[in-house]
Short mmCIF file of C-alpha atoms in Angstrom, two decimals:
data_model
loop_
_atom_site.label_atom_id
_atom_site.label_comp_id
_atom_site.label_asym_id
_atom_site.label_seq_id
_atom_site.Cartn_x
_atom_site.Cartn_y
_atom_site.Cartn_z
CA MET A 20 97.44 -25.13 -240.32
CA SER A 21 96.12 -22.18 -237.96
CA GLU A 22 92.57 -23.28 -237.00
CA LEU A 23 92.49 -24.77 -233.66
CA ILE A 24 89.93 -27.28 -234.78
CA GLN A 25 90.55 -29.36 -237.99
CA ILE A 26 87.93 -31.85 -239.89
CA LEU A 27 90.32 -34.63 -241.24
CA PRO A 28 90.19 -38.09 -242.59
CA VAL A 29 91.37 -40.63 -240.14
CA VAL A 30 93.66 -43.71 -240.65
CA ALA A 31 93.89 -46.12 -237.87
CA LEU A 32 97.22 -47.70 -237.17
CA ARG A 33 97.98 -51.16 -235.93
CA GLY A 34 101.03 -51.66 -233.92
CA MET A 35 102.22 -48.37 -234.75
CA THR A 36 102.36 -44.77 -233.17
CA ILE A 37 103.39 -41.86 -235.35
CA LEU A 38 105.05 -38.86 -233.57
CA PRO A 39 105.56 -35.40 -234.39
CA ASP A 40 108.64 -34.82 -236.67
CA MET A 41 108.79 -38.58 -237.48
CA VAL A 42 109.06 -39.38 -241.17
CA ILE A 43 107.97 -42.99 -241.84
CA HIS A 44 106.56 -45.55 -244.55
CA PHE A 45 103.62 -47.75 -243.50
CA ASP A 46 101.14 -49.60 -245.87
CA VAL A 47 97.30 -49.27 -245.98
CA SER A 48 95.18 -52.10 -247.31
CA ARG A 49 91.97 -51.70 -245.56
CA GLU A 50 89.25 -50.10 -247.90
CA ARG A 51 88.23 -47.39 -245.73
CA SER A 52 91.68 -46.34 -244.97
CA VAL A 53 92.43 -46.04 -248.38
CA LYS A 54 89.73 -43.85 -249.37
CA ALA A 55 90.74 -41.89 -246.45
CA ILE A 56 94.32 -41.33 -247.87
CA GLU A 57 92.44 -40.46 -251.04
CA GLN A 58 90.35 -37.71 -249.47
CA ALA A 59 93.65 -36.59 -247.71
CA MET A 60 95.53 -35.94 -250.90
CA LEU A 61 92.60 -33.70 -251.88
CA ARG A 62 92.84 -31.84 -248.51
CA GLU A 63 96.50 -30.34 -248.56
CA GLN A 64 97.71 -33.82 -248.07
CA ARG A 65 96.63 -33.87 -244.33
CA LEU A 66 95.22 -36.72 -242.23
CA PHE A 67 94.85 -37.71 -238.65
CA LEU A 68 96.93 -40.76 -237.74
CA VAL A 69 95.74 -42.35 -234.65
CA THR A 70 96.52 -45.86 -233.03
CA GLN A 71 94.03 -48.47 -232.39
CA LYS A 72 94.07 -49.99 -228.99
CA ASN A 73 93.71 -53.77 -230.22
CA THR A 74 95.87 -54.62 -233.30
CA GLN A 75 93.16 -57.57 -233.94
CA THR A 76 90.24 -55.22 -234.34
CA GLU A 77 89.42 -55.00 -238.12
CA ASN A 78 86.99 -52.42 -238.26
CA PRO A 79 87.64 -49.95 -235.13
CA GLY A 80 85.13 -47.65 -233.90
CA ALA A 81 85.61 -44.75 -231.56
CA ASP A 82 86.18 -46.62 -228.34
CA ASP A 83 88.66 -48.96 -230.17
CA LEU A 84 91.01 -45.77 -231.03
CA TYR A 85 93.09 -43.74 -228.61
CA ARG A 86 91.80 -40.20 -228.74
CA ILE A 87 95.17 -38.57 -229.03
CA GLY A 88 97.00 -38.95 -232.38
CA THR A 89 99.05 -37.05 -234.61
CA ILE A 90 98.20 -34.71 -237.51
CA ALA A 91 100.27 -35.62 -240.42
CA SER A 92 101.22 -34.61 -244.03
CA VAL A 93 101.31 -37.21 -246.79
CA LYS A 94 104.67 -36.93 -248.78
CA GLN A 95 104.28 -39.71 -250.96
CA VAL A 96 101.75 -42.64 -252.27
CA ILE A 97 102.75 -45.61 -253.89
CA LYS A 98 100.34 -48.07 -255.27
CA LEU A 99 101.09 -51.72 -254.64
CA PRO A 100 99.48 -54.98 -256.06
CA HIS A 101 96.32 -55.99 -254.20
CA ASN A 102 94.99 -52.52 -253.67
CA ILE A 103 97.61 -51.73 -250.92
CA LEU A 104 99.15 -48.17 -250.77
CA ARG A 105 102.48 -47.65 -249.58
CA ILE A 106 102.53 -44.21 -247.57
CA LEU A 107 105.54 -41.86 -246.81
CA ALA A 108 104.03 -39.41 -244.13
CA GLU A 109 105.66 -36.79 -241.70
CA GLY A 110 104.02 -36.17 -238.36
CA ILE A 111 103.43 -32.56 -237.87
CA GLU A 112 101.62 -31.92 -234.32
CA ARG A 113 99.68 -33.56 -231.67
CA GLY A 114 95.93 -33.60 -231.83
CA GLU A 115 93.02 -34.84 -229.94
CA MET A 116 89.98 -36.41 -231.75
CA SER A 117 86.91 -34.73 -230.22
CA HIS A 118 84.18 -36.59 -232.53
CA LEU A 119 84.54 -39.64 -235.28
CA GLU A 120 82.17 -39.78 -237.77
CA LEU A 121 81.88 -43.48 -239.40
CA ASP A 122 78.85 -43.18 -241.58
CA GLY A 123 80.62 -42.20 -244.77
CA ASP A 124 83.00 -44.12 -246.88
CA TYR A 125 85.98 -43.50 -244.89
CA PRO A 126 86.43 -42.22 -241.07
CA GLU A 127 86.75 -38.49 -240.62
CA ALA A 128 87.39 -36.77 -237.26
CA GLU A 129 86.95 -33.26 -235.59
CA VAL A 130 90.37 -33.10 -234.24
CA VAL A 131 91.56 -30.34 -231.78
CA ARG A 132 95.10 -29.14 -232.06
CA PHE A 133 97.12 -28.69 -229.06
CA GLU A 134 98.49 -25.56 -227.69
CA GLU A 135 102.02 -26.92 -226.78
CA GLU A 136 103.73 -25.52 -223.74
CA ASP A 137 106.57 -23.03 -224.22
CA PRO A 138 109.85 -24.21 -222.78
CA GLU A 139 110.56 -20.52 -222.21
CA SER A 140 107.80 -20.53 -219.46
CA LEU A 141 109.98 -22.75 -217.23
CA GLN A 142 112.55 -21.22 -215.16
CA PRO A 143 115.77 -20.96 -216.76
CA ASP A 144 117.58 -23.23 -214.07
CA ILE A 145 114.85 -25.76 -214.30
CA ARG A 146 114.96 -26.00 -218.02
CA GLU A 147 118.80 -26.19 -218.25
CA ALA A 148 118.72 -29.15 -215.81
CA MET A 149 116.10 -31.00 -217.77
CA ILE A 150 118.23 -30.36 -221.06
CA ARG A 151 121.22 -31.85 -219.31
CA SER A 152 119.69 -34.55 -217.73
CA LEU A 153 118.29 -35.93 -221.01
CA LYS A 154 121.51 -35.38 -222.82
CA GLU A 155 123.58 -37.18 -219.97
CA THR A 156 120.93 -40.16 -219.89
CA PHE A 157 120.96 -40.35 -223.83
CA HIS A 158 124.88 -40.64 -223.78
CA SER A 159 124.46 -43.42 -221.19
CA TYR A 160 121.93 -45.09 -223.31
CA CYS A 161 124.61 -44.59 -226.28
CA GLN A 162 127.06 -46.22 -224.37
CA GLU A 163 125.16 -49.32 -223.42
CA SER A 164 123.63 -50.12 -226.78
CA GLY A 165 126.43 -49.37 -229.13
CA LYS A 166 123.94 -48.95 -231.94
CA ALA A 167 123.09 -45.17 -231.80
CA GLY A 168 125.43 -43.63 -234.40
CA LYS A 169 128.06 -41.17 -233.46
CA GLU A 170 126.27 -38.41 -235.55
CA LEU A 171 122.88 -38.89 -233.87
CA GLU A 172 124.47 -38.58 -230.39
CA ARG A 173 126.24 -35.32 -231.72
CA GLN A 174 122.94 -34.14 -233.02
CA ILE A 175 121.34 -34.67 -229.65
CA GLY A 176 124.10 -33.21 -227.68
CA GLU A 177 123.92 -30.07 -229.87
CA ARG A 178 120.04 -29.33 -229.07
CA GLU A 179 119.36 -26.57 -226.74
CA ASP A 180 115.56 -26.46 -227.40
CA LEU A 181 113.72 -28.68 -224.73
CA SER A 182 110.82 -29.49 -226.77
CA ARG A 183 113.03 -30.37 -229.85
CA LEU A 184 115.36 -32.19 -227.91
CA MET A 185 112.44 -34.34 -226.42
CA ARG A 186 110.92 -34.96 -229.88
CA GLN A 187 113.94 -36.21 -231.17
CA LEU A 188 114.55 -38.43 -228.47
CA MET A 189 111.09 -39.80 -228.64
CA ILE A 190 111.57 -40.47 -232.46
CA HIS A 191 114.93 -42.07 -232.18
CA LEU A 192 114.54 -44.62 -228.94
CA PRO A 193 113.52 -48.08 -229.74
CA LEU A 194 110.25 -47.93 -227.85
CA HIS A 195 107.29 -50.06 -228.10
CA TYR A 196 104.17 -48.17 -229.56
CA GLU A 197 102.22 -48.13 -226.46
CA GLU A 198 105.29 -46.39 -224.73
CA LYS A 199 105.41 -43.99 -227.64
CA GLN A 200 101.56 -43.42 -227.20
CA ARG A 201 102.09 -42.68 -223.47
CA LEU A 202 104.66 -40.08 -224.61
CA LEU A 203 102.32 -38.63 -227.21
CA GLU A 204 99.49 -38.19 -224.52
CA THR A 205 101.82 -36.33 -221.89
CA VAL A 206 100.35 -32.76 -221.19
CA SER A 207 103.19 -30.69 -219.82
CA LEU A 208 106.97 -30.61 -220.59
CA SER A 209 107.58 -31.82 -217.03
CA GLU A 210 105.48 -35.00 -217.41
CA ARG A 211 106.94 -35.64 -220.84
CA PHE A 212 110.61 -35.24 -219.31
CA GLU A 213 109.86 -37.38 -216.35
CA LEU A 214 108.30 -40.24 -218.73
CA LEU A 215 111.19 -39.92 -221.07
CA GLY A 216 113.64 -40.20 -218.51
CA THR A 217 111.99 -43.13 -216.93
CA LEU A 218 111.85 -45.00 -220.25
CA MET A 219 115.48 -44.29 -221.18
CA ASN A 220 116.72 -45.40 -217.78
CA LYS A 221 114.39 -48.72 -218.29
CA GLU A 222 116.12 -49.23 -221.56
CA ILE A 223 119.65 -48.74 -220.06
CA GLY A 224 118.81 -51.18 -217.34
CA ILE A 225 117.62 -53.85 -219.87
CA MET A 226 120.59 -53.56 -221.86
CA ARG A 227 122.87 -53.83 -218.74
CA PHE A 228 121.02 -57.01 -217.52
CA LYS A 229 121.28 -58.45 -221.02
CA ARG A 230 124.88 -57.90 -221.16
CA GLU A 231 125.47 -59.31 -217.78
CA LEU A 232 123.35 -62.43 -218.91
CA GLN A 233 125.41 -62.97 -222.09
CA GLU A 234 128.65 -62.57 -220.33
CA LYS A 235 127.57 -65.28 -217.64
CA ILE A 236 126.51 -67.38 -220.66
CA LYS A 237 129.77 -66.81 -222.33
CA ALA A 238 131.54 -67.62 -219.24
CA LYS A 239 129.82 -71.20 -218.66
CA VAL A 240 130.49 -72.13 -222.36
CA ASP A 241 134.03 -71.01 -222.15
CA LYS A 242 134.38 -73.19 -218.98
CA ASN A 243 132.67 -76.30 -220.49
CA GLN A 244 134.94 -75.90 -223.85
CA ARG A 245 138.21 -75.72 -221.48
CA GLU A 246 136.90 -78.92 -219.92
CA TYR A 247 136.42 -80.75 -223.04
CA LEU A 248 139.65 -79.53 -224.48
CA LEU A 249 141.42 -80.79 -221.28
CA ARG A 250 139.74 -84.28 -221.52
CA GLU A 251 140.82 -84.52 -225.29
CA GLN A 252 144.20 -83.66 -224.09
CA LEU A 253 144.32 -86.12 -221.45
CA LYS A 254 142.89 -88.90 -223.85
CA VAL A 255 145.76 -88.17 -226.32
CA ILE A 256 148.43 -88.28 -223.65
CA ARG A 257 146.95 -91.68 -222.53
CA GLU A 258 147.13 -92.98 -226.10
CA GLU A 259 150.77 -91.81 -226.64
CA LEU A 260 151.69 -93.69 -223.21
CA GLY A 261 150.08 -96.71 -224.45
CA GLU A 262 147.16 -96.40 -221.71
CA ASP A 263 143.69 -97.83 -222.26
CA THR A 264 141.23 -95.04 -223.48
CA SER A 265 138.29 -97.23 -224.12
CA GLY A 266 136.99 -96.51 -220.90
CA THR A 267 135.01 -93.31 -219.79
CA ASP A 268 136.68 -90.56 -217.78
CA ALA A 269 134.43 -91.95 -214.78
CA ASP A 270 136.32 -95.31 -214.90
CA HIS A 271 139.58 -93.80 -215.40
CA PHE A 272 139.05 -91.59 -212.21
CA ARG A 273 137.54 -94.60 -210.43
CA GLU A 274 140.74 -96.68 -211.28
CA ALA A 275 142.89 -94.00 -210.16
CA LEU A 276 140.95 -93.61 -206.69
CA GLU A 277 141.37 -97.59 -205.98
CA LYS A 278 145.05 -97.39 -206.45
CA LEU A 279 145.13 -94.58 -203.75
CA ARG A 280 143.07 -96.67 -201.33
CA ALA A 281 145.42 -99.84 -202.00
CA PRO A 282 147.27 -100.67 -198.86
CA LYS A 283 151.04 -100.34 -199.03
CA GLU A 284 153.20 -103.34 -199.43
#
């Protein structure tokens, strides 16, 4: 795809943002979106995936959609019951919707491709600092989450191309679709680096707070369990000694207190 401007069928996504290099399944059920997929299969399997701002909007217009989305390639289409299509698509590159045509059977847009900034245009020291910072932050994220696999961490650690590194991080981090949209809309590598670092550190902070909260809850539960066990053990000892265990712990404590207060003979 060499032309700077492309005319592509459009599929509006609800609660989802597709990024370049991302391979993902999603279902399409709206009639106009189904027709857009059908048209894409006649046009080298290319279409423009753009996120709608409000997930509840059934028939989004130009103002209901973000202008920046992803030019994607349709890899597979599976027809499901009730006129639903399950799509396997791969994000290719970012694009900006300069005009949206809604008069036909399916939405179609004039999409302007982005001329991505070349990492080599950055000073070598700055580029290297960005790469190291992102890798170290991702390592901290892996340590905190415990969910990212060793293989993914190894792959990220071996990335030396700044653009590819950031793309992979954007794909694999469990970000909300609106945060992914913000990343998609970043213009420069420096802007993307700052936002990506901020979002990763935010996730790390949330996971640390979650762990601390869980530890506090566990400590409280453990304390309550220990107190319960001690009360049960005390009850068994009293039964063994033939003492009355029908009263509550408060009754026994009150009785013991009265004995302490009783005057000596």
